[in-house]
Amino acid sequence: MKSLNAYNPRTKYKKIIREKAISRAKTRIIIAGRTPEEFTQEDLEVVVQEEENKIKSDIKSKGLLAVLALLGVSWL
């Protein structure tokens, strides 16, 4: 039986962000002309954490813009 933690929205949110961050980190490493095997586990974790922070920042800024648009506030 699955634990109740698996149904927690916060856990699902973190899992989705983590998976997307790993995908972006792989792309970033490939663009740099390297392979993930060339990095230590700690270095990979740092790259993934940076990508997670970027994703969270993007979500926050887009959420703020959506709220402003909903309230009819524009930047122009």
GROMACS .gro file of N, CA and C in nm, residues 12-37:
model
   78
   12LYS      N    1   0.418   1.590  -0.461
   12LYS     CA    2   0.408   1.580  -0.608
   12LYS      C    3   0.472   1.701  -0.675
   13TYR      N    4   0.449   1.819  -0.619
   13TYR     CA    5   0.506   1.944  -0.670
   13TYR      C    6   0.659   1.936  -0.670
   14LYS      N    7   0.716   1.893  -0.557
   14LYS     CA    8   0.861   1.881  -0.546
   14LYS      C    9   0.917   1.778  -0.644
   15LYS      N   10   0.845   1.667  -0.662
   15LYS     CA   11   0.890   1.561  -0.752
   15LYS      C   12   0.891   1.610  -0.897
   16ILE      N   13   0.786   1.681  -0.936
   16ILE     CA   14   0.777   1.732  -1.074
   16ILE      C   15   0.888   1.833  -1.100
   17ILE      N   16   0.911   1.923  -1.004
   17ILE     CA   17   1.017   2.023  -1.020
   17ILE      C   18   1.152   1.954  -1.027
   18ARG      N   19   1.173   1.855  -0.943
   18ARG     CA   20   1.301   1.782  -0.942
   18ARG      C   21   1.327   1.714  -1.077
   19GLU      N   22   1.225   1.648  -1.131
   19GLU     CA   23   1.241   1.580  -1.260
   19GLU      C   24   1.272   1.680  -1.371
   20LYS      N   25   1.204   1.794  -1.371
   20LYS     CA   26   1.229   1.895  -1.472
   20LYS      C   27   1.369   1.954  -1.456
   21ALA      N   28   1.412   1.973  -1.332
   21ALA     CA   29   1.546   2.026  -1.305
   21ALA      C   30   1.653   1.929  -1.352
   22ILE      N   31   1.632   1.800  -1.332
   22ILE     CA   32   1.728   1.700  -1.378
   22ILE      C   33   1.737   1.703  -1.530
   23SER      N   34   1.624   1.714  -1.596
   23SER     CA   35   1.623   1.722  -1.742
   23SER      C   36   1.697   1.846  -1.792
   24ARG      N   37   1.671   1.959  -1.729
   24ARG     CA   38   1.741   2.083  -1.768
   24ARG      C   39   1.891   2.073  -1.739
   25ALA      N   40   1.927   2.010  -1.627
   25ALA     CA   41   2.068   1.996  -1.591
   25ALA      C   42   2.141   1.910  -1.694
   26LYS      N   43   2.076   1.802  -1.739
   26LYS     CA   44   2.137   1.717  -1.843
   26LYS      C   45   2.161   1.798  -1.970
   27THR      N   46   2.061   1.877  -2.008
   27THR     CA   47   2.074   1.960  -2.128
   27THR      C   48   2.187   2.060  -2.111
   28ARG      N   49   2.193   2.123  -1.995
   28ARG     CA   50   2.297   2.222  -1.967
   28ARG      C   51   2.436   2.159  -1.975
   29ILE      N   52   2.451   2.038  -1.924
   29ILE     CA   53   2.580   1.968  -1.927
   29ILE      C   54   2.619   1.933  -2.071
   30ILE      N   55   2.522   1.887  -2.149
   30ILE     CA   56   2.549   1.851  -2.288
   30ILE      C   57   2.588   1.975  -2.369
   31ILE      N   58   2.519   2.085  -2.346
   31ILE     CA   59   2.552   2.210  -2.417
   31ILE      C   60   2.693   2.255  -2.383
   32ALA      N   61   2.737   2.228  -2.261
   32ALA     CA   62   2.872   2.264  -2.220
   32ALA      C   63   2.977   2.171  -2.280
   33GLY      N   64   2.934   2.068  -2.354
   33GLY     CA   65   3.027   1.977  -2.419
   33GLY      C   66   3.085   1.871  -2.327
   34ARG      N   67   3.014   1.840  -2.221
   34ARG     CA   68   3.061   1.740  -2.126
   34ARG      C   69   2.956   1.632  -2.109
   35THR      N   70   2.989   1.531  -2.033
   35THR     CA   71   2.892   1.425  -2.003
   35THR      C   72   2.871   1.421  -1.851
   36PRO      N   73   2.756   1.374  -1.808
   36PRO     CA   74   2.731   1.366  -1.664
   36PRO      C   75   2.832   1.278  -1.588
   37GLU      N   76   2.889   1.182  -1.657
   37GLU     CA   77   2.986   1.093  -1.594
   37GLU      C   78   3.114   1.167  -1.554
   0.00000   0.00000   0.00000
